[in-house]
mmCIF file of C-alpha atoms and ligand atoms in Angstrom:
data_model
loop_
_atom_site.group_PDB
_atom_site.id
_atom_site.type_symbol
_atom_site.label_atom_id
_atom_site.label_comp_id
_atom_site.label_asym_id
_atom_site.label_seq_id
_atom_site.Cartn_x
_atom_site.Cartn_y
_atom_site.Cartn_z
ATOM 1 C CA MET A 1 24.950 18.120 8.943
ATOM 2 C CA ILE A 2 22.435 15.327 9.612
ATOM 3 C CA GLY A 3 18.771 16.226 9.519
ATOM 4 C CA ARG A 4 15.576 14.266 10.104
ATOM 5 C CA LEU A 5 15.450 10.619 11.100
ATOM 6 C CA ASN A 6 14.129 9.221 7.821
ATOM 7 C CA HIS A 7 13.559 5.667 9.036
ATOM 8 C CA VAL A 8 14.487 2.890 11.413
ATOM 9 C CA ALA A 9 15.051 -0.403 9.603
ATOM 10 C CA ILE A 10 14.250 -3.699 11.304
ATOM 11 C CA ALA A 11 15.485 -6.987 9.862
ATOM 12 C CA VAL A 12 12.887 -9.766 9.956
ATOM 13 C CA LYS A 13 12.829 -13.405 8.912
ATOM 14 C CA ASP A 14 9.203 -13.433 7.814
ATOM 15 C CA LEU A 15 7.751 -10.330 6.241
ATOM 16 C CA VAL A 16 4.228 -11.745 6.226
ATOM 17 C CA SER A 17 4.046 -12.318 9.975
ATOM 18 C CA SER A 18 5.909 -9.064 10.707
ATOM 19 C CA THR A 19 3.511 -7.129 8.483
ATOM 20 C CA ARG A 20 0.618 -8.691 10.382
ATOM 21 C CA LEU A 21 2.238 -7.708 13.683
ATOM 22 C CA TYR A 22 2.543 -4.050 12.646
ATOM 23 C CA ARG A 23 -0.809 -3.904 10.862
ATOM 24 C CA GLU A 24 -3.010 -5.828 13.297
ATOM 25 C CA THR A 25 -1.266 -5.770 16.662
ATOM 26 C CA LEU A 26 0.194 -2.261 16.445
ATOM 27 C CA GLY A 27 -2.470 -0.789 14.143
ATOM 28 C CA ALA A 28 -0.084 0.796 11.610
ATOM 29 C CA ASN A 29 -0.391 1.393 7.867
ATOM 30 C CA VAL A 30 1.968 -1.017 6.116
ATOM 31 C CA SER A 31 2.785 -0.771 2.405
ATOM 32 C CA ALA A 32 2.859 -3.638 -0.071
ATOM 33 C CA PRO A 33 6.215 -5.501 -0.191
ATOM 34 C CA LEU A 34 8.826 -4.006 -2.533
ATOM 35 C CA PRO A 35 11.621 -6.328 -3.730
ATOM 36 C CA GLN A 36 14.959 -4.486 -3.975
ATOM 37 C CA LEU A 37 17.276 -6.740 -5.920
ATOM 38 C CA ASP A 38 20.112 -4.196 -5.790
ATOM 39 C CA HIS A 39 20.105 -4.264 -1.996
ATOM 40 C CA GLY A 40 19.254 -7.946 -1.439
ATOM 41 C CA VAL A 41 16.119 -7.231 0.575
ATOM 42 C CA THR A 42 12.356 -7.053 0.274
ATOM 43 C CA VAL A 43 11.012 -4.007 2.109
ATOM 44 C CA VAL A 44 7.704 -2.826 3.495
ATOM 45 C CA PHE A 45 7.267 0.750 4.669
ATOM 46 C CA ILE A 46 5.333 1.767 7.754
ATOM 47 C CA GLU A 47 4.401 5.439 7.878
ATOM 48 C CA LEU A 48 4.331 6.954 11.344
ATOM 49 C CA PRO A 49 3.473 10.596 12.007
ATOM 50 C CA ASN A 50 7.108 11.553 12.643
ATOM 51 C CA THR A 51 9.194 8.959 10.785
ATOM 52 C CA LYS A 52 9.045 5.622 8.991
ATOM 53 C CA ILE A 53 9.808 2.058 9.967
ATOM 54 C CA GLU A 54 11.075 -0.307 7.303
ATOM 55 C CA LEU A 55 10.900 -4.050 7.689
ATOM 56 C CA LEU A 56 13.629 -5.844 5.709
ATOM 57 C CA GLU A 57 13.454 -9.489 4.709
ATOM 58 C CA PRO A 58 16.428 -11.194 3.002
ATOM 59 C CA LEU A 59 16.140 -11.520 -0.783
ATOM 60 C CA GLY A 60 18.463 -13.782 -2.754
ATOM 61 C CA GLU A 61 21.500 -15.834 -1.781
ATOM 62 C CA ALA A 62 23.880 -13.014 -0.855
ATOM 63 C CA SER A 63 21.543 -10.799 1.152
ATOM 64 C CA PRO A 64 23.488 -8.345 3.333
ATOM 65 C CA ILE A 65 21.063 -8.997 6.213
ATOM 66 C CA ALA A 66 21.379 -12.809 6.214
ATOM 67 C CA LYS A 67 24.280 -12.818 8.691
ATOM 68 C CA PHE A 68 22.532 -10.307 10.932
ATOM 69 C CA LEU A 69 19.525 -12.634 11.140
ATOM 70 C CA GLU A 70 21.766 -15.589 11.953
ATOM 71 C CA LYS A 71 22.974 -13.653 15.001
ATOM 72 C CA ASN A 72 19.562 -12.146 15.809
ATOM 73 C CA ALA A 73 17.106 -14.985 15.424
ATOM 74 C CA ASP A 74 14.075 -12.873 16.391
ATOM 75 C CA GLY A 75 15.052 -10.037 14.078
ATOM 76 C CA GLY A 76 16.293 -6.695 15.317
ATOM 77 C CA ILE A 77 17.090 -3.074 14.557
ATOM 78 C CA HIS A 78 19.420 -3.158 11.563
ATOM 79 C CA HIS A 79 20.120 0.503 10.788
ATOM 80 C CA LEU A 80 19.037 4.101 11.259
ATOM 81 C CA CYS A 81 18.657 6.453 8.313
ATOM 82 C CA TYR A 82 19.425 10.153 8.662
ATOM 83 C CA GLU A 83 18.685 12.698 5.967
ATOM 84 C CA VAL A 84 21.401 14.959 4.591
ATOM 85 C CA GLU A 85 20.971 17.827 2.141
ATOM 86 C CA ASP A 86 23.946 16.965 -0.040
ATOM 87 C CA ILE A 87 25.129 13.371 0.095
ATOM 88 C CA LEU A 88 28.456 13.924 -1.679
ATOM 89 C CA ALA A 89 29.358 16.859 0.564
ATOM 90 C CA ALA A 90 28.346 14.746 3.591
ATOM 91 C CA ARG A 91 30.485 11.834 2.380
ATOM 92 C CA ASP A 92 33.523 14.034 1.825
ATOM 93 C CA HIS A 93 33.098 15.635 5.239
ATOM 94 C CA LEU A 94 32.847 12.200 6.903
ATOM 95 C CA ILE A 95 35.909 10.850 5.108
ATOM 96 C CA GLY A 96 37.756 13.978 6.225
ATOM 97 C CA GLN A 97 36.718 13.133 9.789
ATOM 98 C CA GLY A 98 38.138 9.621 9.439
ATOM 99 C CA ALA A 99 34.815 7.778 9.099
ATOM 100 C CA ARG A 100 34.554 4.789 6.775
ATOM 101 C CA ILE A 101 31.977 4.547 4.014
ATOM 102 C CA LEU A 102 30.834 1.005 3.143
ATOM 103 C CA GLY A 103 31.138 -0.383 -0.380
ATOM 104 C CA THR A 104 32.635 1.680 -3.170
ATOM 105 C CA GLY A 105 31.906 4.992 -1.468
ATOM 106 C CA GLU A 106 29.634 5.960 -4.326
ATOM 107 C CA PRO A 107 25.944 6.486 -3.456
ATOM 108 C CA LYS A 108 23.431 3.851 -4.585
ATOM 109 C CA ILE A 109 19.760 4.515 -5.210
ATOM 110 C CA GLY A 110 17.871 3.479 -2.065
ATOM 111 C CA ALA A 111 14.359 2.308 -1.295
ATOM 112 C CA HIS A 112 12.891 5.792 -1.820
ATOM 113 C CA GLY A 113 14.542 6.437 -5.177
ATOM 114 C CA LYS A 114 17.142 8.735 -3.617
ATOM 115 C CA PRO A 115 20.936 8.357 -3.281
ATOM 116 C CA VAL A 116 22.078 6.579 -0.114
ATOM 117 C CA LEU A 117 25.361 5.624 1.574
ATOM 118 C CA PHE A 118 26.124 3.413 4.570
ATOM 119 C CA LEU A 119 28.664 4.224 7.284
ATOM 120 C CA HIS A 120 30.748 1.648 9.108
ATOM 121 C CA PRO A 121 29.044 0.660 12.386
ATOM 122 C CA LYS A 122 32.393 0.443 14.197
ATOM 123 C CA ASP A 123 32.802 4.186 13.667
ATOM 124 C CA PHE A 124 29.317 5.000 15.030
ATOM 125 C CA ASN A 125 28.736 3.278 18.370
ATOM 126 C CA GLY A 126 28.001 -0.088 16.839
ATOM 127 C CA THR A 127 25.131 1.309 14.778
ATOM 128 C CA LEU A 128 24.883 0.950 11.031
ATOM 129 C CA ILE A 129 23.956 4.365 9.670
ATOM 130 C CA GLU A 130 22.396 5.070 6.300
ATOM 131 C CA LEU A 131 22.528 8.571 4.894
ATOM 132 C CA GLU A 132 19.856 9.550 2.405
ATOM 133 C CA GLN A 133 19.803 12.677 0.343
ATOM 134 C CA ALA A 134 16.700 14.612 1.429
HETATM 135 CO CO1 LIG B 1 17.287 2.052 5.082
#
């Protein structure tokens, strides 16, 4: 069911210094910051030949990554995003398998303008998984 690794998301406290780290130290192409009010984060995208890295900085009071950064002061890998062909079929299959979908269970529009869902990390080896319709 799952396809390509679309991106690895890393939570950071300071997008400016993290952008510099990826751009200057690691020599990557980093996009301009994109505020995502719906998701409580500001994102930059880093295009690699085989996948993307997204750096997430908290945005607003109730950012879903604020707690994560309290526990991980240096930042850290926050989630992995796998592509699926049909997000509703994938969701229904996962629910049938006993997996938990976060939030309402209805897809939201993600950072790439496509429908996304998040799966409960306790059901997936302690890893938060995002599914994105390819
Ligand atoms: Co993501």
